XYZ file of C-alpha atoms in Angstrom:
331
model
C -28.664 -22.907 -26.325
C -29.599 -19.255 -25.936
C -26.830 -16.779 -25.272
C -26.921 -15.150 -21.814
C -28.789 -11.865 -21.755
C -27.220 -8.542 -20.864
C -29.098 -8.520 -17.551
C -27.788 -11.975 -16.623
C -24.238 -10.886 -17.450
C -24.586 -7.720 -15.368
C -25.977 -9.736 -12.460
C -23.047 -12.156 -12.547
C -20.592 -9.264 -12.708
C -22.234 -7.600 -9.708
C -22.210 -10.852 -7.737
C -18.538 -11.366 -8.552
C -17.730 -7.781 -7.533
C -19.653 -8.239 -4.280
C -17.717 -11.416 -3.554
C -14.436 -9.625 -4.177
C -15.461 -6.796 -1.857
C -16.468 -9.150 0.971
C -13.251 -11.145 0.573
C -11.239 -7.917 0.628
C -12.933 -6.843 3.852
C -11.982 -10.127 5.515
C -8.360 -9.943 4.378
C -8.046 -6.294 5.453
C -9.452 -7.008 8.908
C -7.263 -10.085 9.426
C -4.057 -8.342 8.365
C -4.836 -4.985 9.934
C -2.467 -5.277 12.952
C 0.437 -5.852 10.563
C -0.689 -2.944 8.380
C -0.922 -0.797 11.512
C 2.652 -1.560 12.552
C 3.910 -1.131 8.991
C 2.270 2.309 8.742
C 4.016 3.460 11.907
C 7.345 2.341 10.458
C 6.574 4.139 7.202
C 6.106 7.452 9.012
C 9.372 6.870 10.882
C 8.275 5.802 14.349
C 10.576 3.281 16.009
C 9.730 2.489 19.658
C 12.777 0.253 20.132
C 16.448 1.189 19.825
C 18.582 -0.705 17.317
C 20.538 -3.665 18.630
C 23.786 -5.242 17.441
C 23.516 -8.428 15.415
C 24.908 -10.040 12.276
C 23.359 -10.133 8.821
C 23.208 -13.222 6.609
C 26.772 -12.548 5.434
C 28.135 -12.486 8.987
C 28.710 -8.732 9.013
C 28.056 -6.815 12.223
C 25.104 -4.436 11.822
C 22.544 -2.553 13.857
C 19.107 -4.110 13.481
C 15.585 -3.127 14.451
C 13.035 -5.617 15.830
C 10.786 -7.329 13.316
C 7.237 -6.199 12.681
C 5.709 -8.848 14.941
C 7.434 -7.438 17.996
C 6.095 -4.049 16.925
C 2.562 -5.524 16.881
C 3.178 -6.912 20.363
C 4.261 -3.474 21.540
C 1.028 -1.911 20.240
C -1.030 -4.585 21.973
C 0.878 -4.143 25.226
C 0.314 -0.383 25.092
C -3.344 -0.196 24.022
C -4.659 -3.738 24.461
C -5.998 -6.177 21.882
C -8.616 -3.829 20.455
C -5.968 -1.147 20.167
C -4.551 -3.176 17.288
C -7.650 -2.254 15.277
C -7.665 1.487 15.780
C -8.866 3.106 12.561
C -10.201 -0.141 11.085
C -13.659 1.330 10.377
C -12.053 4.137 8.348
C -9.902 1.635 6.435
C -12.801 -0.676 5.626
C -14.886 2.275 4.443
C -12.080 3.380 2.139
C -11.660 -0.116 0.683
C -15.378 -0.677 0.120
C -15.868 2.703 -1.550
C -12.796 2.186 -3.749
C -13.930 -1.292 -4.775
C -17.479 -0.214 -5.634
C -16.280 2.832 -7.567
C -13.694 0.921 -9.601
C -16.102 -1.938 -10.421
C -18.859 0.430 -11.547
C -16.510 2.352 -13.817
C -15.178 -0.883 -15.338
C -18.706 -2.131 -15.999
C -19.740 1.105 -17.723
C -16.615 1.193 -19.874
C -16.896 -2.530 -20.590
C -20.436 -2.226 -21.926
C -19.454 0.650 -24.197
C -16.479 -1.277 -25.538
C -18.573 -4.383 -26.180
C -20.986 -2.393 -28.341
C -18.136 -0.696 -30.200
C -16.356 -4.020 -30.709
C -19.410 -5.666 -32.243
C -20.216 -2.767 -34.579
C -16.653 -2.320 -35.863
C -15.343 -5.871 -36.207
C -18.336 -7.813 -37.417
C -18.505 -11.571 -37.072
C -15.061 -12.595 -38.313
C -11.957 -12.468 -36.173
C -8.379 -13.007 -37.219
C -6.799 -16.179 -35.802
C -3.823 -14.264 -34.423
C -6.172 -11.887 -32.584
C -7.743 -14.833 -30.779
C -4.399 -16.122 -29.545
C -2.612 -12.901 -28.791
C -3.925 -9.698 -27.344
C -3.543 -6.850 -29.808
C -1.526 -3.828 -28.810
C -4.586 -1.585 -29.233
C -6.617 -3.770 -26.876
C -3.777 -3.697 -24.347
C -3.619 0.103 -24.408
C -7.378 0.464 -24.180
C -7.812 -1.972 -21.303
C -4.882 -0.568 -19.338
C -6.139 2.985 -19.834
C -9.591 1.938 -18.614
C -8.121 0.246 -15.549
C -6.016 3.346 -14.863
C -9.094 5.559 -15.035
C -11.094 3.267 -12.767
C -8.242 2.916 -10.266
C -7.420 6.624 -10.253
C -11.019 7.703 -9.673
C -11.465 5.024 -6.980
C -8.369 6.256 -5.131
C -9.512 9.883 -5.240
C -13.073 9.100 -4.098
C -11.932 6.879 -1.217
C -8.919 8.965 -0.176
C -10.680 11.007 2.560
C -11.353 7.778 4.455
C -7.773 6.634 3.858
C -6.574 9.892 5.433
C -8.697 9.247 8.530
C -7.384 5.681 8.803
C -3.723 6.699 8.537
C -4.070 9.488 11.089
C -5.992 7.229 13.465
C -3.032 4.842 13.422
C -0.473 7.665 13.642
C -2.078 8.762 16.934
C -0.158 5.955 18.582
C 3.028 8.044 18.504
C 1.625 10.782 20.733
C -1.014 8.675 22.517
C -3.760 10.963 21.182
C -7.441 10.232 20.593
C -8.548 12.919 18.118
C -9.253 10.334 15.405
C -10.882 7.759 17.661
C -14.395 8.551 16.394
C -16.013 9.689 13.173
C -17.362 12.958 14.500
C -14.126 14.115 16.148
C -12.000 12.980 13.191
C -14.099 14.740 10.545
C -14.352 17.852 12.681
C -10.610 18.045 13.296
C -9.759 17.836 9.587
C -12.346 20.471 8.665
C -11.283 22.848 11.452
C -7.552 22.596 10.746
C -7.276 22.165 6.988
C -10.695 22.458 5.434
C -11.893 20.186 2.642
C -8.375 19.942 1.162
C -7.213 18.188 4.312
C -9.142 15.100 3.224
C -6.903 14.894 0.157
C -3.520 15.223 1.835
C -1.085 12.921 0.048
C -3.490 12.056 -2.761
C -1.081 13.015 -5.593
C 1.707 10.493 -4.814
C -0.895 7.836 -4.033
C -2.667 8.182 -7.395
C 0.651 8.384 -9.228
C 1.963 5.298 -7.453
C -1.188 3.274 -8.168
C -1.265 4.210 -11.853
C 2.476 3.605 -12.319
C 2.162 0.196 -10.679
C -0.677 -0.701 -12.989
C 1.123 0.395 -16.163
C 4.416 -1.268 -15.225
C 2.712 -4.542 -14.331
C 0.416 -4.541 -17.377
C 3.191 -3.654 -19.830
C 5.643 -6.263 -18.571
C 2.905 -8.910 -18.438
C 1.832 -8.087 -21.999
C 5.384 -8.367 -23.325
C 6.128 -11.633 -21.528
C 2.858 -13.358 -22.385
C 2.787 -12.270 -26.028
C 6.445 -12.453 -27.040
C 8.352 -14.621 -24.568
C 6.011 -17.383 -23.409
C 4.048 -19.905 -25.425
C 2.717 -22.225 -22.717
C -0.704 -21.002 -21.574
C -0.289 -22.874 -18.289
C 2.768 -20.777 -17.424
C 1.213 -17.511 -18.562
C -1.321 -17.533 -15.730
C 1.490 -17.041 -13.211
C 2.988 -14.048 -14.994
C 0.561 -11.415 -13.780
C 0.769 -12.035 -9.988
C 4.575 -12.263 -10.075
C 4.945 -9.117 -12.159
C 2.418 -7.265 -9.987
C 4.513 -8.034 -6.923
C 7.663 -6.761 -8.624
C 5.895 -3.573 -9.767
C 4.652 -2.942 -6.228
C 8.223 -3.197 -4.939
C 9.414 -0.657 -7.510
C 6.706 1.879 -6.642
C 6.826 1.297 -2.872
C 8.397 4.740 -2.168
C 5.132 6.357 -3.277
C 3.385 4.546 -0.433
C 5.900 5.887 2.102
C 5.590 9.434 0.779
C 1.779 9.195 0.798
C 1.669 8.106 4.435
C 4.156 10.791 5.431
C 2.263 13.570 3.629
C -1.005 12.511 5.269
C 0.533 12.829 8.731
C 2.858 15.832 8.378
C 1.504 19.112 9.756
C -1.765 17.406 10.693
C -1.763 18.542 14.306
C -0.688 15.113 15.528
C 2.519 14.602 17.468
C 3.713 12.157 14.797
C 3.483 14.863 12.141
C 5.294 17.654 13.956
C 8.928 18.330 14.947
C 10.945 16.706 16.394
C 9.100 13.597 15.223
C 8.634 14.781 11.647
C 9.417 17.986 9.753
C 6.676 19.973 8.071
C 7.168 19.262 4.383
C 6.171 21.895 1.827
C 4.917 19.293 -0.651
C 5.223 15.680 -1.636
C 8.222 16.312 -3.890
C 10.021 18.038 -1.013
C 9.108 15.056 1.164
C 10.456 12.626 -1.448
C 13.753 14.491 -1.711
C 14.324 14.626 2.035
C 13.416 10.982 2.578
C 15.678 10.045 -0.331
C 18.599 11.884 1.275
C 17.934 9.963 4.491
C 17.643 6.633 2.619
C 14.149 6.306 4.089
C 12.025 5.735 0.974
C 12.013 1.984 1.608
C 11.263 2.010 5.323
C 8.605 -0.527 6.227
C 9.205 -2.619 3.104
C 10.728 -5.479 5.094
C 8.808 -7.144 7.893
C 11.483 -9.463 9.242
C 15.013 -8.237 8.501
C 15.132 -4.566 9.373
C 18.471 -2.786 9.597
C 19.143 0.637 11.044
C 20.737 2.994 8.540
C 19.027 6.366 8.827
C 17.532 8.786 11.360
C 13.986 7.994 12.429
C 11.503 9.411 14.942
C 13.013 9.858 18.390
C 13.251 6.688 20.404
C 11.470 6.086 23.663
C 14.933 5.186 24.996
C 17.425 7.598 23.355
C 20.341 5.870 21.675
C 23.394 7.315 19.965
C 25.045 4.511 18.014
C 28.697 5.481 17.745
C 30.411 2.161 17.262
C 29.391 -1.442 17.020
C 30.069 -3.555 20.101
C 31.526 -7.023 19.682
C 29.080 -9.618 18.449
C 27.505 -11.665 21.264
C 28.244 -15.391 21.523
C 26.344 -17.522 19.047
C 24.313 -19.212 21.763
C 22.987 -15.806 22.866
C 22.272 -14.235 19.482
C 18.746 -15.679 19.295
C 17.423 -13.037 21.668
C 18.370 -10.223 19.305
C 16.388 -11.582 16.388
C 12.911 -11.303 17.884
């Protein structure tokens, strides 16, 4: 049987990449209302005051409504289609990032295939077949980092438009409701650099996530596990853990995109004007706000956030309500 030609291999890779892109578009669109609400939490907007409840240990705490009630609040305020404000910007960013990353991987992959054949010859060591060499791990991770970093930078202007379109909810603005007005506002206020607000923590967070996940997966699969059936579950689990560790970069990115942007959400008293992303990180760290938005269901009040629609000054915790009435506080 003849080996597949280079053209056939490239065609299959392009078809696979196209399938991934289309699938990603569907997932992004379906989950967008939740992403919308999560983004508003990340920048510190809380439309509901905290309410008294008990945590899983029975301790009295102040809690914030879960993310689904937040989604309901957005729909009640701006209707069903209001849940998808900024979706066109977000889809554009995802498609551009996916195409860029896939093209870079294909180019680097072809170069490495040629180098591999010319340097190694026809014989391969048995251990190399079973276990990934450390040099291959470094090379592949570096290539993925390059592809991911470039993809983030190229697509970031559209990510900025998407985040600001969602952040308009705080001040009920409409500057970023259309492409022309959104592009014009960024250019008039900040120039070309405005399209790259928050790009540094975003790139750093993406690359750190990739290296943490790849390194831990490499160590586990090559030195701790022997069963190939189990190894296939290592990567997704480790990726999730790495994303949790680098989550603060996502919060800082969203905050830096919005701060001093001309939107109500990015100006005092809703948000201070940060001098840079490190300054933003330090202030959010002092407020214990680097993890805000990380939990969708169990959200507890423990730091200052954007001013409430109904001002609340929690001084002391009232007595816990009767058990038969506590259900209403958990929605």
